[in-house]
Amino acid sequence: MTKQRREVYGLLLEDASHPTANDVFRKVQDRMPQISLATVYNCLEALVTHGLVNQVNFDREPSRYCANLQEHVHFHDEASGRIHDIEFKDGADIMDFLNLPEGAEITEMELTIRGKLPSRD
Amino acid sequence: MTKQRREVYGLLLEDASHPTANDVFRKVQDRMPQISLATVYNCLEALVTHGLVNQVNFDREPSRYCANLQEHVHFHDEASGRIHDIEFKDGADIMDFLNLPEGAEITEMELTIRGKLPSRD
DNA sequence: AATCTTAATTAGAATAATTCAAAAATCACC
DNA sequence: GGTGATTTTTGAATTATTCTAATTAAGATT
């Protein structure tokens, strides 16, 4: 854990907006003006490979990063453009939904939903 | 529907391997040597926007295209590198699995699974 | 404290998928 | 068959990300 990694990680812990590498770069620059974009990419990669952070890909958009390690689904609100974390219901198992061939093993799964959230007035 | 679009579409109907734009380009070239990669991209885009073809994104890999319009899930077999289409069980509704806020509307969803399929000997 | 070793950061160039722009070709319709 | 609109082509541009080489920093060792 270097200064830079701690800074990037700290930012992700506070900021649940699923920022891109560039977003992270701009925000971290406030506190470490000399940091480079490549370092931000390196830090994010290190955090991801060490399992502290998840990399989230949506369509062909730039990757986003989030420090919410609990298993969850991403909901892209079309109105606001924001991404929300949605949890599974208790006891829900995706295997129950799918016609998976006998003996298939799931390593990892990613579910992304696009839609509209009710506007809260 | 132009010659090129028909060719690209025909290929996708026959080829369920979820080819990338480049794969499509190389294969279509056999029958239309003068076609350009940009045209393949244009054709794919046209087919996608007209709803004949789905664009599938997995992590940061190149987009893949498939003409299977039935709602399905993509299973990335880590052993073979191949992508398989998996269908939902009858009557399965993803809404039943998720703690979605009241009133949320789903426009579109994409589920991708990484894992191992049993090797068939 | 000085030095050695290793790993991380930096800056900038390189890469790869995709998109864009302009000119040429093709198509649909009169 | 001509005309206007749309596509294709070619090649250049863009953008996110990765790579490279050089520098710097961080510990460990004397």
CSV table of C-alpha atoms (C1' of nucleotides) in Angstrom, one decimal:
chain,number,residue,atom,x,y,z
A,1,MET,CA,0.0,0.0,0.0
A,2,THR,CA,1.6,3.2,-1.2
A,3,LYS,CA,0.4,6.7,-0.6
A,4,GLN,CA,-1.1,6.9,-4.0
A,5,ARG,CA,-3.0,3.6,-3.7
A,6,ARG,CA,-4.2,4.6,-0.3
A,7,GLU,CA,-5.5,7.9,-1.7
A,8,VAL,CA,-7.2,6.2,-4.6
A,9,TYR,CA,-8.7,3.5,-2.4
A,10,GLY,CA,-9.9,6.1,0.2
A,11,LEU,CA,-11.6,8.1,-2.5
A,12,LEU,CA,-13.4,5.0,-3.8
A,13,LEU,CA,-14.6,4.2,-0.3
A,14,GLU,CA,-16.2,7.6,0.1
A,15,ASP,CA,-17.4,8.0,-3.4
A,16,ALA,CA,-20.0,5.4,-4.4
A,17,SER,CA,-20.7,7.1,-7.8
A,18,HIS,CA,-18.8,4.5,-9.7
A,19,PRO,CA,-16.2,6.9,-11.1
A,20,THR,CA,-14.1,6.2,-14.1
A,21,ALA,CA,-10.3,6.2,-14.0
A,22,ASN,CA,-10.4,9.7,-15.3
A,23,ASP,CA,-12.8,10.8,-12.6
A,24,VAL,CA,-10.6,9.3,-10.0
A,25,PHE,CA,-7.6,11.0,-11.5
A,26,ARG,CA,-9.2,14.4,-11.4
A,27,LYS,CA,-10.4,14.0,-7.8
A,28,VAL,CA,-7.2,12.6,-6.5
A,29,GLN,CA,-5.3,15.5,-8.1
A,30,ASP,CA,-6.8,17.9,-5.6
A,31,ARG,CA,-4.9,16.2,-2.8
A,32,MET,CA,-1.9,14.9,-4.9
A,33,PRO,CA,-1.3,17.4,-7.7
A,34,GLN,CA,1.7,15.5,-9.1
A,35,ILE,CA,-0.1,12.2,-9.5
A,36,SER,CA,-0.3,10.9,-13.1
A,37,LEU,CA,-3.1,9.1,-14.9
A,38,ALA,CA,-0.9,6.1,-15.5
A,39,THR,CA,-0.5,5.8,-11.7
A,40,VAL,CA,-4.2,6.0,-11.2
A,41,TYR,CA,-4.6,3.1,-13.7
A,42,ASN,CA,-1.8,1.2,-11.9
A,43,CYS,CA,-3.4,1.8,-8.5
A,44,LEU,CA,-6.8,0.7,-9.7
A,45,GLU,CA,-5.4,-2.4,-11.3
A,46,ALA,CA,-3.5,-3.2,-8.1
A,47,LEU,CA,-6.6,-2.7,-6.0
A,48,VAL,CA,-8.7,-4.8,-8.3
A,49,THR,CA,-6.2,-7.7,-8.4
A,50,HIS,CA,-6.0,-7.7,-4.7
A,51,GLY,CA,-9.7,-7.8,-4.5
A,52,LEU,CA,-10.3,-4.5,-2.7
A,53,VAL,CA,-12.1,-2.9,-5.6
A,54,ASN,CA,-14.4,-4.1,-8.4
A,55,GLN,CA,-14.0,-3.0,-12.0
A,56,VAL,CA,-17.3,-2.5,-13.6
A,57,ASN,CA,-17.8,-2.4,-17.4
A,58,PHE,CA,-20.9,-1.2,-19.0
A,59,ASP,CA,-21.2,-1.5,-22.8
A,60,ARG,CA,-18.3,0.1,-24.4
A,61,GLU,CA,-18.1,2.9,-21.9
A,62,PRO,CA,-14.9,3.6,-19.9
A,63,SER,CA,-14.5,1.2,-16.9
A,64,ARG,CA,-15.8,2.3,-13.6
A,65,TYR,CA,-14.6,1.3,-10.2
A,66,CYS,CA,-16.4,0.6,-6.9
A,67,ALA,CA,-15.3,-0.4,-3.5
A,68,ASN,CA,-18.6,-2.1,-2.6
A,69,LEU,CA,-17.5,-5.7,-2.3
A,70,GLN,CA,-20.8,-7.1,-1.5
A,71,GLU,CA,-22.3,-9.0,-4.4
A,72,HIS,CA,-24.6,-6.7,-6.2
A,73,VAL,CA,-26.0,-5.7,-9.5
A,74,HIS,CA,-25.7,-2.4,-11.3
A,75,PHE,CA,-28.7,-0.4,-12.3
A,76,HIS,CA,-28.1,2.3,-14.9
A,77,ASP,CA,-30.7,4.9,-14.4
A,78,GLU,CA,-31.4,6.3,-17.9
A,79,ALA,CA,-32.9,9.5,-16.5
A,80,SER,CA,-30.0,10.6,-14.3
A,81,GLY,CA,-27.2,8.6,-15.9
A,82,ARG,CA,-26.3,7.4,-12.4
A,83,ILE,CA,-25.4,3.9,-11.5
A,84,HIS,CA,-27.0,2.3,-8.4
A,85,ASP,CA,-26.0,-0.8,-6.6
A,86,ILE,CA,-28.9,-3.3,-6.2
A,87,GLU,CA,-28.7,-6.3,-3.9
A,88,PHE,CA,-30.0,-9.7,-4.4
A,89,LYS,CA,-32.9,-10.8,-2.3
A,90,ASP,CA,-32.0,-13.1,0.6
A,91,GLY,CA,-31.6,-16.7,-0.6
A,92,ALA,CA,-31.8,-15.8,-4.3
A,93,ASP,CA,-29.6,-18.1,-6.4
A,94,ILE,CA,-29.1,-17.3,-10.0
A,95,MET,CA,-28.7,-21.0,-10.8
A,96,ASP,CA,-32.4,-21.4,-10.1
A,97,PHE,CA,-33.2,-19.1,-13.0
A,98,LEU,CA,-31.0,-20.5,-15.7
A,99,ASN,CA,-31.0,-23.6,-17.8
A,100,LEU,CA,-27.3,-24.3,-17.2
A,101,PRO,CA,-25.9,-27.6,-18.4
A,102,GLU,CA,-25.3,-30.2,-15.8
A,103,GLY,CA,-22.0,-29.6,-14.0
A,104,ALA,CA,-21.4,-26.0,-15.0
A,105,GLU,CA,-19.5,-24.0,-12.5
A,106,ILE,CA,-19.9,-20.3,-12.1
A,107,THR,CA,-16.7,-18.4,-11.3
A,108,GLU,CA,-18.0,-14.9,-11.6
A,109,MET,CA,-21.1,-13.1,-12.9
A,110,GLU,CA,-22.0,-9.7,-13.8
A,111,LEU,CA,-25.5,-8.4,-14.2
A,112,THR,CA,-26.2,-4.9,-15.4
A,113,ILE,CA,-29.6,-3.4,-15.9
A,114,ARG,CA,-30.7,-0.4,-17.8
A,115,GLY,CA,-33.9,1.3,-16.8
A,116,LYS,CA,-35.7,4.0,-15.0
A,117,LEU,CA,-35.9,4.6,-11.3
A,118,PRO,CA,-39.0,6.3,-10.0
A,119,SER,CA,-38.2,10.0,-9.5
A,120,ARG,CA,-38.3,10.8,-5.9
A,121,ASP,CA,-39.9,14.1,-5.3
B,1,MET,CA,-30.8,-3.8,-46.8
B,2,THR,CA,-27.8,-3.5,-49.0
B,3,LYS,CA,-25.6,-6.3,-50.3
B,4,GLN,CA,-23.1,-5.8,-47.6
B,5,ARG,CA,-25.6,-5.8,-44.8
B,6,ARG,CA,-27.3,-8.9,-46.1
B,7,GLU,CA,-23.9,-10.6,-46.2
B,8,VAL,CA,-23.0,-9.6,-42.6
B,9,TYR,CA,-26.4,-10.6,-41.4
B,10,GLY,CA,-26.3,-13.9,-43.2
B,11,LEU,CA,-23.0,-14.7,-41.6
B,12,LEU,CA,-24.3,-14.0,-38.2
B,13,LEU,CA,-27.3,-16.2,-38.7
B,14,GLU,CA,-25.1,-19.1,-39.6
B,15,ASP,CA,-22.3,-18.4,-37.1
B,16,ALA,CA,-23.3,-18.6,-33.5
B,17,SER,CA,-19.8,-18.2,-32.2
B,18,HIS,CA,-20.4,-14.6,-31.3
B,19,PRO,CA,-17.7,-13.2,-33.6
B,20,THR,CA,-16.1,-9.8,-33.2
B,21,ALA,CA,-16.4,-7.1,-35.9
B,22,ASN,CA,-12.9,-8.2,-37.0
B,23,ASP,CA,-14.0,-11.9,-37.2
B,24,VAL,CA,-17.0,-10.9,-39.3
B,25,PHE,CA,-14.8,-8.7,-41.5
B,26,ARG,CA,-12.4,-11.6,-42.2
B,27,LYS,CA,-15.1,-14.0,-42.9
B,28,VAL,CA,-17.1,-11.7,-45.1
B,29,GLN,CA,-14.0,-10.9,-47.1
B,30,ASP,CA,-14.1,-14.4,-48.5
B,31,ARG,CA,-17.2,-13.6,-50.4
B,32,MET,CA,-16.8,-9.9,-50.8
B,33,PRO,CA,-13.0,-9.2,-51.0
B,34,GLN,CA,-13.5,-5.4,-51.5
B,35,ILE,CA,-15.5,-4.9,-48.3
B,36,SER,CA,-13.9,-2.6,-45.7
B,37,LEU,CA,-13.8,-2.9,-41.9
B,38,ALA,CA,-15.6,0.4,-41.5
B,39,THR,CA,-18.4,-1.0,-43.6
B,40,VAL,CA,-18.6,-4.0,-41.4
B,41,TYR,CA,-18.9,-1.7,-38.4
B,42,ASN,CA,-21.6,0.3,-40.2
B,43,CYS,CA,-23.5,-2.8,-41.1
B,44,LEU,CA,-23.3,-4.2,-37.6
B,45,GLU,CA,-24.5,-0.9,-36.2
B,46,ALA,CA,-27.4,-0.7,-38.7
B,47,LEU,CA,-28.4,-4.3,-37.8
B,48,VAL,CA,-28.2,-3.6,-34.1
B,49,THR,CA,-30.2,-0.4,-34.3
B,50,HIS,CA,-32.8,-2.1,-36.3
B,51,GLY,CA,-33.0,-4.9,-33.8
B,52,LEU,CA,-31.9,-7.8,-35.9
B,53,VAL,CA,-28.7,-8.3,-34.1
B,54,ASN,CA,-27.5,-8.0,-30.5
B,55,GLN,CA,-24.2,-6.4,-29.5
B,56,VAL,CA,-22.6,-8.2,-26.7
B,57,ASN,CA,-19.9,-6.7,-24.5
B,58,PHE,CA,-17.8,-8.6,-22.1
B,59,ASP,CA,-15.4,-6.8,-19.9
B,60,ARG,CA,-13.2,-4.6,-22.1
B,61,GLU,CA,-12.9,-7.1,-24.9
B,62,PRO,CA,-14.0,-6.2,-28.4
B,63,SER,CA,-17.7,-6.2,-28.9
B,64,ARG,CA,-19.2,-9.4,-30.2
B,65,TYR,CA,-22.4,-9.8,-32.3
B,66,CYS,CA,-25.1,-12.4,-32.3
B,67,ALA,CA,-28.3,-12.9,-34.2
B,68,ASN,CA,-30.0,-14.9,-31.5
B,69,LEU,CA,-32.8,-12.6,-30.6
B,70,GLN,CA,-34.3,-14.7,-27.9
B,71,GLU,CA,-33.6,-13.4,-24.4
B,72,HIS,CA,-30.6,-15.2,-23.1
B,73,VAL,CA,-27.5,-15.0,-21.0
B,74,HIS,CA,-23.9,-15.4,-22.0
B,75,PHE,CA,-21.7,-18.0,-20.5
B,76,HIS,CA,-17.9,-17.5,-21.0
B,77,ASP,CA,-16.3,-20.9,-20.8
B,78,GLU,CA,-12.9,-20.3,-19.3
B,79,ALA,CA,-11.5,-23.6,-20.6
B,80,SER,CA,-12.4,-23.1,-24.3
B,81,GLY,CA,-12.8,-19.4,-24.4
B,82,ARG,CA,-16.1,-19.9,-26.1
B,83,ILE,CA,-19.3,-18.1,-25.4
B,84,HIS,CA,-22.5,-20.1,-25.0
B,85,ASP,CA,-26.0,-18.9,-25.0
B,86,ILE,CA,-28.0,-19.9,-21.9
B,87,GLU,CA,-31.7,-19.5,-21.6
B,88,PHE,CA,-33.8,-18.6,-18.6
B,89,LYS,CA,-35.9,-21.3,-17.1
B,90,ASP,CA,-39.6,-21.0,-18.0
B,91,GLY,CA,-41.3,-18.4,-15.9
B,92,ALA,CA,-38.2,-17.1,-14.4
B,93,ASP,CA,-38.3,-13.4,-13.7
B,94,ILE,CA,-35.2,-11.5,-12.7
B,95,MET,CA,-37.3,-9.0,-10.7
B,96,ASP,CA,-38.0,-11.8,-8.2
B,97,PHE,CA,-34.3,-12.0,-7.4
B,98,LEU,CA,-33.5,-8.3,-6.8
B,99,ASN,CA,-34.3,-5.8,-4.2
B,100,LEU,CA,-35.3,-3.2,-6.7
B,101,PRO,CA,-36.8,0.0,-5.4
B,102,GLU,CA,-40.6,0.3,-5.8
B,103,GLY,CA,-41.5,1.5,-9.3
B,104,ALA,CA,-38.2,0.7,-11.0
B,105,GLU,CA,-38.6,-0.1,-14.7
B,106,ILE,CA,-36.2,-2.4,-16.5
B,107,THR,CA,-35.6,-1.5,-20.1
B,108,GLU,CA,-32.8,-3.9,-20.8
B,109,MET,CA,-30.6,-6.2,-19.0
B,110,GLU,CA,-27.4,-8.1,-19.6
B,111,LEU,CA,-26.1,-11.0,-17.6
B,112,THR,CA,-22.7,-12.5,-18.3
B,113,ILE,CA,-21.3,-15.4,-16.5
B,114,ARG,CA,-17.7,-16.6,-16.4
B,115,GLY,CA,-17.1,-20.2,-15.5
B,116,LYS,CA,-16.4,-23.7,-16.5
B,117,LEU,CA,-18.5,-26.0,-18.5
B,118,PRO,CA,-18.1,-29.7,-17.9
B,119,SER,CA,-15.8,-31.2,-20.6
B,120,ARG,CA,-17.8,-33.6,-22.7
B,121,ASP,CA,-15.6,-36.6,-23.6
C,1,DA,C1',23.2,7.7,8.3
C,2,DA,C1',24.8,5.7,3.7
C,3,DT,C1',23.9,2.3,0.5
C,4,DC,C1',21.6,-1.4,-1.7
C,5,DT,C1',17.4,-3.5,-3.6
C,6,DT,C1',13.1,-3.7,-5.1
C,7,DA,C1',9.0,-2.0,-6.5
C,8,DA,C1',6.1,2.1,-7.7
C,9,DT,C1',5.5,6.4,-10.1
C,10,DT,C1',6.0,9.4,-13.9
C,11,DA,C1',5.8,11.2,-18.6
C,12,DG,C1',5.1,10.3,-22.8
C,13,DA,C1',4.8,7.1,-26.7
C,14,DA,C1',2.3,3.1,-28.4
C,15,DT,C1',-1.8,0.2,-29.2
C,16,DA,C1',-6.3,-1.3,-30.4
C,17,DA,C1',-11.1,-0.8,-31.1
C,18,DT,C1',-14.0,2.2,-32.9
C,19,DT,C1',-15.7,6.4,-35.1
C,20,DC,C1',-15.4,10.1,-38.3
C,21,DA,C1',-14.9,12.7,-42.8
C,22,DA,C1',-14.8,13.2,-47.6
C,23,DA,C1',-15.1,11.4,-52.0
C,24,DA,C1',-17.0,7.8,-54.9
C,25,DA,C1',-20.4,4.4,-55.7
C,26,DT,C1',-24.9,2.6,-55.4
C,27,DC,C1',-29.7,2.6,-54.7
C,28,DA,C1',-34.7,3.9,-54.9
C,29,DC,C1',-37.9,6.4,-57.1
C,30,DC,C1',-39.7,9.5,-60.4
D,1,DG,C1',-32.4,6.9,-67.5
D,2,DG,C1',-31.8,11.0,-64.3
D,3,DT,C1',-31.7,12.8,-59.5
D,4,DG,C1',-31.2,13.0,-54.7
D,5,DA,C1',-30.4,10.4,-50.7
D,6,DT,C1',-28.0,6.9,-48.6
D,7,DT,C1',-23.9,3.7,-48.4
D,8,DT,C1',-19.5,2.2,-49.0
D,9,DT,C1',-14.8,3.1,-49.2
D,10,DT,C1',-10.3,4.8,-47.7
D,11,DG,C1',-7.7,6.7,-44.5
D,12,DA,C1',-7.3,9.7,-40.8
D,13,DA,C1',-8.8,10.8,-36.0
D,14,DT,C1',-10.3,9.6,-31.4
D,15,DT,C1',-10.3,7.5,-26.9
D,16,DA,C1',-9.4,4.4,-23.3
D,17,DT,C1',-5.9,1.9,-21.9
D,18,DT,C1',-1.3,-0.2,-21.8
D,19,DC,C1',3.6,-0.1,-22.3
D,20,DT,C1',8.4,1.6,-21.9
D,21,DA,C1',12.2,3.7,-19.9
D,22,DA,C1',13.8,6.6,-16.6
D,23,DT,C1',13.3,8.5,-12.1
D,24,DT,C1',11.9,8.3,-7.6
D,25,DA,C1',10.7,6.5,-3.3
D,26,DA,C1',10.6,2.9,0.5
D,27,DG,C1',12.5,-0.4,3.2
D,28,DA,C1',16.2,-3.4,4.6
D,29,DT,C1',21.1,-3.9,5.5
D,30,DT,C1',25.4,-2.7,6.8
